[in-house]
Amino acid sequence: MKFFDFTYLGKRPSDFGAYVHVATHDIGFPSKVKTVVTVPYSNQVYDFSTVGGVQPYNERKVTYVINVVNKYGYDQVSMHQLKTEIANWLYSSNSKTELYDDKLPDYHFLAELQEEADLKDDIRSGELTVVFTCYPFMIANKFEGDDEWDTFDFETGIAQNVNFKINGSRTINLINDSVIPATPEITTDAPLTIQIGGNLYQVSVGVSKEIPLQTGTNRIDVTGQGNISFAWRREVI
């Protein structure tokens, strides 16, 4: 039987014993942050949630129930030892870090175990429930523009060039298929001028991360002499 586990901080539940594995996955969805004002003595409601141009979301929860089998023996002392090893692993990060779920092979979460884990156990086995607090969106494992045939997602992937040679001026169309605007890493080997969305940017040699891509197709006009590349990951709900 194939078990679908998760990887966090370089480890998996099965690293703590052959019979330690995830029993259930609950991938929660984020809720929207709504800012609404009700007009007194009226049924009219004004929604100001997207005044900043983007609908904000609350953090999401990802919950796992892990079957724990005592690999050390049949007593409370060794069971407590195993519980401590697992807890030290799960609680060792003090900020959100990558969480990879086997059921979502193309994406990962940014997660931290903040809530108290719950373990119901006897001397031999138990169930450990852990609730990760996560960044609202799932993040693609691969950068946009990576269209390697063997790993390309033919269902939702977009094949597009993200590396360009500029010789005078050139218009580039980049598709940001995320549900929110993206801020790509832009790498250049010469000073270039970029115009996007009516805004003008001067980029120097090296890596910059200050020019946003809106959702959908972005027209980018680049002038100068040199090479430019864009790197960002898709973010989805």
mmCIF file of C-alpha atoms in Angstrom:
data_model
loop_
_atom_site.group_PDB
_atom_site.id
_atom_site.type_symbol
_atom_site.label_atom_id
_atom_site.label_comp_id
_atom_site.label_asym_id
_atom_site.label_seq_id
_atom_site.Cartn_x
_atom_site.Cartn_y
_atom_site.Cartn_z
ATOM 1 C CA MET A 1 0.000 0.000 0.000
ATOM 2 C CA LYS A 2 1.338 3.411 -0.966
ATOM 3 C CA PHE A 3 1.295 6.072 1.742
ATOM 4 C CA PHE A 4 1.194 9.774 0.922
ATOM 5 C CA ASP A 5 3.350 11.572 3.453
ATOM 6 C CA PHE A 6 4.801 15.069 3.671
ATOM 7 C CA THR A 7 8.322 16.483 3.791
ATOM 8 C CA TYR A 8 9.199 19.259 6.226
ATOM 9 C CA LEU A 9 12.661 20.510 7.154
ATOM 10 C CA GLY A 10 14.161 17.683 5.128
ATOM 11 C CA LYS A 11 12.382 14.886 7.008
ATOM 12 C CA ARG A 12 9.259 12.756 6.611
ATOM 13 C CA PRO A 13 7.102 10.966 9.210
ATOM 14 C CA SER A 14 8.359 7.612 7.909
ATOM 15 C CA ASP A 15 11.901 8.608 8.933
ATOM 16 C CA PHE A 16 10.796 7.900 12.511
ATOM 17 C CA GLY A 17 9.793 4.289 11.890
ATOM 18 C CA ALA A 18 8.610 1.967 9.159
ATOM 19 C CA TYR A 19 5.016 2.155 10.420
ATOM 20 C CA VAL A 20 4.910 5.892 11.050
ATOM 21 C CA HIS A 21 2.951 7.548 8.240
ATOM 22 C CA VAL A 22 0.240 10.095 7.460
ATOM 23 C CA ALA A 23 -3.263 8.685 7.847
ATOM 24 C CA THR A 24 -5.258 11.732 6.717
ATOM 25 C CA HIS A 25 -4.542 14.994 4.890
ATOM 26 C CA ASP A 26 -6.760 18.057 5.270
ATOM 27 C CA ILE A 27 -5.648 20.882 2.967
ATOM 28 C CA GLY A 28 -7.661 23.872 4.107
ATOM 29 C CA PHE A 29 -8.468 26.865 1.936
ATOM 30 C CA PRO A 30 -7.703 30.459 2.963
ATOM 31 C CA SER A 31 -10.538 32.841 3.724
ATOM 32 C CA LYS A 32 -10.754 36.307 2.197
ATOM 33 C CA VAL A 33 -10.038 39.383 4.291
ATOM 34 C CA LYS A 34 -13.086 41.588 3.756
ATOM 35 C CA THR A 35 -13.346 45.265 4.639
ATOM 36 C CA VAL A 36 -16.970 46.297 4.310
ATOM 37 C CA VAL A 37 -18.945 49.314 5.417
ATOM 38 C CA THR A 38 -22.703 49.226 5.889
ATOM 39 C CA VAL A 39 -24.645 52.415 5.186
ATOM 40 C CA PRO A 40 -26.803 53.310 8.224
ATOM 41 C CA TYR A 41 -30.531 52.797 7.736
ATOM 42 C CA SER A 42 -29.867 51.034 4.432
ATOM 43 C CA ASN A 43 -29.281 47.607 2.949
ATOM 44 C CA GLN A 44 -26.331 49.014 0.977
ATOM 45 C CA VAL A 45 -22.907 47.537 1.742
ATOM 46 C CA TYR A 46 -19.636 48.876 0.304
ATOM 47 C CA ASP A 47 -16.726 46.493 -0.089
ATOM 48 C CA PHE A 48 -13.294 48.174 0.180
ATOM 49 C CA SER A 49 -11.316 44.935 0.306
ATOM 50 C CA THR A 50 -9.557 45.476 -3.019
ATOM 51 C CA VAL A 51 -8.782 49.188 -2.668
ATOM 52 C CA GLY A 52 -5.082 48.275 -2.754
ATOM 53 C CA GLY A 53 -5.600 46.466 -6.048
ATOM 54 C CA VAL A 54 -5.450 42.934 -4.627
ATOM 55 C CA GLN A 55 -7.908 40.827 -2.640
ATOM 56 C CA PRO A 56 -6.059 39.908 0.609
ATOM 57 C CA TYR A 57 -6.401 36.449 2.176
ATOM 58 C CA ASN A 58 -5.940 35.042 5.653
ATOM 59 C CA GLU A 59 -3.447 32.285 6.362
ATOM 60 C CA ARG A 60 -4.557 28.732 5.640
ATOM 61 C CA LYS A 61 -4.400 25.574 7.753
ATOM 62 C CA VAL A 62 -2.978 22.228 6.679
ATOM 63 C CA THR A 63 -3.784 19.374 9.062
ATOM 64 C CA TYR A 64 -2.272 15.894 9.219
ATOM 65 C CA VAL A 65 -3.129 12.910 11.367
ATOM 66 C CA ILE A 66 -0.023 10.735 11.691
ATOM 67 C CA ASN A 67 -0.138 7.102 12.731
ATOM 68 C CA VAL A 68 2.697 6.599 15.216
ATOM 69 C CA VAL A 69 3.999 3.135 16.050
ATOM 70 C CA ASN A 70 6.621 2.795 18.780
ATOM 71 C CA LYS A 71 9.775 1.480 17.125
ATOM 72 C CA TYR A 72 11.613 1.198 20.449
ATOM 73 C CA GLY A 73 9.414 -1.239 22.325
ATOM 74 C CA TYR A 74 6.232 -1.624 24.366
ATOM 75 C CA ASP A 75 6.574 0.819 27.246
ATOM 76 C CA GLN A 76 5.716 4.426 28.076
ATOM 77 C CA VAL A 77 9.354 5.499 28.381
ATOM 78 C CA SER A 78 10.275 4.569 24.828
ATOM 79 C CA MET A 79 6.959 5.938 23.514
ATOM 80 C CA HIS A 80 7.744 9.268 25.165
ATOM 81 C CA GLN A 81 11.195 9.174 23.559
ATOM 82 C CA LEU A 82 9.631 8.760 20.113
ATOM 83 C CA LYS A 83 7.108 11.554 20.788
ATOM 84 C CA THR A 84 9.938 13.871 21.776
ATOM 85 C CA GLU A 85 11.914 13.119 18.605
ATOM 86 C CA ILE A 86 8.911 13.857 16.397
ATOM 87 C CA ALA A 87 7.996 17.018 18.323
ATOM 88 C CA ASN A 88 11.559 18.355 18.141
ATOM 89 C CA TRP A 89 11.439 17.924 14.368
ATOM 90 C CA LEU A 90 8.063 19.572 13.829
ATOM 91 C CA TYR A 91 8.612 22.504 16.214
ATOM 92 C CA SER A 92 12.224 23.271 15.267
ATOM 93 C CA SER A 93 11.399 26.058 12.797
ATOM 94 C CA ASN A 94 10.480 29.501 14.164
ATOM 95 C CA SER A 95 9.304 30.811 10.813
ATOM 96 C CA LYS A 96 7.440 29.510 7.795
ATOM 97 C CA THR A 97 9.437 27.074 5.685
ATOM 98 C CA GLU A 98 8.726 24.699 2.807
ATOM 99 C CA LEU A 99 6.178 21.937 3.360
ATOM 100 C CA TYR A 100 5.853 19.384 0.546
ATOM 101 C CA ASP A 101 2.794 17.136 0.388
ATOM 102 C CA ASP A 102 3.040 13.954 -1.696
ATOM 103 C CA LYS A 103 -0.517 14.491 -2.924
ATOM 104 C CA LEU A 104 0.469 17.846 -4.442
ATOM 105 C CA PRO A 105 3.661 16.988 -6.351
ATOM 106 C CA ASP A 106 3.868 20.285 -8.272
ATOM 107 C CA TYR A 107 3.421 22.701 -5.358
ATOM 108 C CA HIS A 108 4.526 23.390 -1.803
ATOM 109 C CA PHE A 109 3.370 25.445 1.159
ATOM 110 C CA LEU A 110 5.220 27.864 3.411
ATOM 111 C CA ALA A 111 4.301 26.490 6.815
ATOM 112 C CA GLU A 112 5.058 26.581 10.521
ATOM 113 C CA LEU A 113 3.710 24.447 13.342
ATOM 114 C CA GLN A 114 2.385 27.091 15.730
ATOM 115 C CA GLU A 115 -0.498 25.292 17.428
ATOM 116 C CA GLU A 116 -0.224 22.585 20.046
ATOM 117 C CA ALA A 117 0.096 19.126 18.529
ATOM 118 C CA ASP A 118 -2.276 16.482 19.908
ATOM 119 C CA LEU A 119 -1.137 12.904 20.478
ATOM 120 C CA LYS A 120 -3.460 10.152 21.644
ATOM 121 C CA ASP A 121 -1.321 7.133 22.456
ATOM 122 C CA ASP A 122 -0.743 4.000 24.447
ATOM 123 C CA ILE A 123 2.545 2.172 24.952
ATOM 124 C CA ARG A 124 2.681 0.859 21.387
ATOM 125 C CA SER A 125 0.879 3.213 19.014
ATOM 126 C CA GLY A 126 -1.013 6.450 18.719
ATOM 127 C CA GLU A 127 -2.371 9.197 16.494
ATOM 128 C CA LEU A 128 -0.607 12.546 16.285
ATOM 129 C CA THR A 129 -2.605 15.496 14.919
ATOM 130 C CA VAL A 130 -0.588 18.478 13.702
ATOM 131 C CA VAL A 131 -1.976 21.714 12.281
ATOM 132 C CA PHE A 132 0.385 23.822 10.185
ATOM 133 C CA THR A 133 -0.263 27.556 9.754
ATOM 134 C CA CYS A 134 0.569 28.427 6.152
ATOM 135 C CA TYR A 135 0.984 31.301 3.738
ATOM 136 C CA PRO A 136 -2.362 31.594 1.920
ATOM 137 C CA PHE A 137 -1.192 30.300 -1.467
ATOM 138 C CA MET A 138 0.418 27.131 -2.770
ATOM 139 C CA ILE A 139 3.693 27.886 -4.557
ATOM 140 C CA ALA A 140 4.876 26.047 -7.650
ATOM 141 C CA ASN A 141 8.051 24.008 -7.245
ATOM 142 C CA LYS A 142 9.293 25.005 -10.691
ATOM 143 C CA PHE A 143 9.878 28.476 -12.075
ATOM 144 C CA GLU A 144 7.637 29.757 -14.843
ATOM 145 C CA GLY A 145 9.185 29.140 -18.242
ATOM 146 C CA ASP A 146 10.628 25.776 -17.195
ATOM 147 C CA ASP A 147 9.005 23.655 -19.896
ATOM 148 C CA GLU A 148 11.127 20.515 -19.669
ATOM 149 C CA TRP A 149 9.123 17.868 -21.504
ATOM 150 C CA ASP A 150 9.282 15.093 -18.878
ATOM 151 C CA THR A 151 8.045 17.264 -16.004
ATOM 152 C CA PHE A 152 5.911 19.866 -17.811
ATOM 153 C CA ASP A 153 2.319 20.163 -16.570
ATOM 154 C CA PHE A 154 0.271 19.830 -19.739
ATOM 155 C CA GLU A 155 -2.981 20.494 -17.860
ATOM 156 C CA THR A 156 -2.211 23.896 -16.327
ATOM 157 C CA GLY A 157 1.343 24.786 -17.385
ATOM 158 C CA ILE A 158 2.133 27.665 -19.738
ATOM 159 C CA ALA A 159 5.042 27.278 -22.144
ATOM 160 C CA GLN A 160 6.695 30.664 -22.474
ATOM 161 C CA ASN A 161 10.159 32.100 -22.947
ATOM 162 C CA VAL A 162 11.572 34.039 -19.989
ATOM 163 C CA ASN A 163 15.078 34.734 -21.361
ATOM 164 C CA PHE A 164 15.568 37.485 -23.933
ATOM 165 C CA LYS A 165 18.333 39.240 -25.833
ATOM 166 C CA ILE A 166 17.782 42.982 -26.192
ATOM 167 C CA ASN A 167 19.339 44.759 -29.168
ATOM 168 C CA GLY A 168 17.899 48.262 -29.195
ATOM 169 C CA SER A 169 14.287 47.713 -28.193
ATOM 170 C CA ARG A 170 11.974 44.752 -27.790
ATOM 171 C CA THR A 171 8.420 44.112 -26.664
ATOM 172 C CA ILE A 172 7.953 41.094 -24.382
ATOM 173 C CA ASN A 173 4.686 39.481 -23.335
ATOM 174 C CA LEU A 174 4.839 37.513 -20.079
ATOM 175 C CA ILE A 175 1.878 35.612 -18.648
ATOM 176 C CA ASN A 176 1.528 35.566 -14.874
ATOM 177 C CA ASP A 177 -0.872 32.698 -14.235
ATOM 178 C CA SER A 178 -0.893 33.235 -10.465
ATOM 179 C CA VAL A 179 -4.004 34.350 -8.619
ATOM 180 C CA ILE A 180 -2.050 37.357 -7.295
ATOM 181 C CA PRO A 181 0.556 39.720 -8.785
ATOM 182 C CA ALA A 182 4.108 38.375 -8.839
ATOM 183 C CA THR A 183 7.425 40.137 -8.323
ATOM 184 C CA PRO A 184 9.980 38.240 -10.414
ATOM 185 C CA GLU A 185 13.717 38.198 -9.997
ATOM 186 C CA ILE A 186 15.037 40.059 -13.027
ATOM 187 C CA THR A 187 18.617 39.305 -14.053
ATOM 188 C CA THR A 188 20.468 41.511 -16.547
ATOM 189 C CA ASP A 189 24.042 41.705 -17.792
ATOM 190 C CA ALA A 190 23.749 45.369 -18.854
ATOM 191 C CA PRO A 191 21.778 48.460 -17.776
ATOM 192 C CA LEU A 192 18.310 48.356 -19.369
ATOM 193 C CA THR A 193 15.145 50.443 -19.345
ATOM 194 C CA ILE A 194 11.850 48.654 -18.730
ATOM 195 C CA GLN A 195 8.390 50.058 -19.274
ATOM 196 C CA ILE A 196 5.407 48.140 -17.922
ATOM 197 C CA GLY A 197 1.902 49.257 -17.051
ATOM 198 C CA GLY A 198 2.757 52.884 -17.726
ATOM 199 C CA ASN A 199 5.685 52.816 -15.286
ATOM 200 C CA LEU A 200 9.332 53.264 -16.255
ATOM 201 C CA TYR A 201 12.148 51.398 -14.475
ATOM 202 C CA GLN A 202 15.923 51.554 -14.805
ATOM 203 C CA VAL A 203 17.604 48.247 -13.987
ATOM 204 C CA SER A 204 21.325 47.863 -13.380
ATOM 205 C CA VAL A 205 23.580 44.886 -13.989
ATOM 206 C CA GLY A 206 22.732 42.009 -11.648
ATOM 207 C CA VAL A 207 19.513 40.887 -9.993
ATOM 208 C CA SER A 208 16.609 43.151 -9.089
ATOM 209 C CA LYS A 209 13.214 42.400 -7.598
ATOM 210 C CA GLU A 210 11.061 45.488 -7.730
ATOM 211 C CA ILE A 211 8.932 45.255 -10.889
ATOM 212 C CA PRO A 212 5.511 43.598 -10.453
ATOM 213 C CA LEU A 213 3.724 41.391 -12.956
ATOM 214 C CA GLN A 214 -0.052 41.638 -12.784
ATOM 215 C CA THR A 215 -2.187 38.545 -13.224
ATOM 216 C CA GLY A 216 -2.704 37.659 -16.873
ATOM 217 C CA THR A 217 -0.650 38.940 -19.804
ATOM 218 C CA ASN A 218 1.893 41.701 -19.148
ATOM 219 C CA ARG A 219 3.311 43.772 -22.005
ATOM 220 C CA ILE A 220 6.894 44.806 -21.242
ATOM 221 C CA ASP A 221 8.917 47.185 -23.430
ATOM 222 C CA VAL A 222 12.671 46.859 -22.916
ATOM 223 C CA THR A 223 15.349 49.123 -24.411
ATOM 224 C CA GLY A 224 19.133 48.843 -24.312
ATOM 225 C CA GLN A 225 21.801 46.323 -25.236
ATOM 226 C CA GLY A 226 22.071 43.107 -23.246
ATOM 227 C CA ASN A 227 20.334 40.011 -21.933
ATOM 228 C CA ILE A 228 17.437 39.847 -19.500
ATOM 229 C CA SER A 229 15.688 36.964 -17.750
ATOM 230 C CA PHE A 230 12.664 36.717 -15.450
ATOM 231 C CA ALA A 231 12.201 34.149 -12.646
ATOM 232 C CA TRP A 232 9.047 33.681 -10.587
ATOM 233 C CA ARG A 233 6.827 30.873 -9.343
ATOM 234 C CA ARG A 234 3.119 30.499 -9.860
ATOM 235 C CA GLU A 235 0.946 30.916 -6.728
ATOM 236 C CA VAL A 236 -2.505 29.372 -6.607
ATOM 237 C CA ILE A 237 -5.234 28.754 -4.063
#
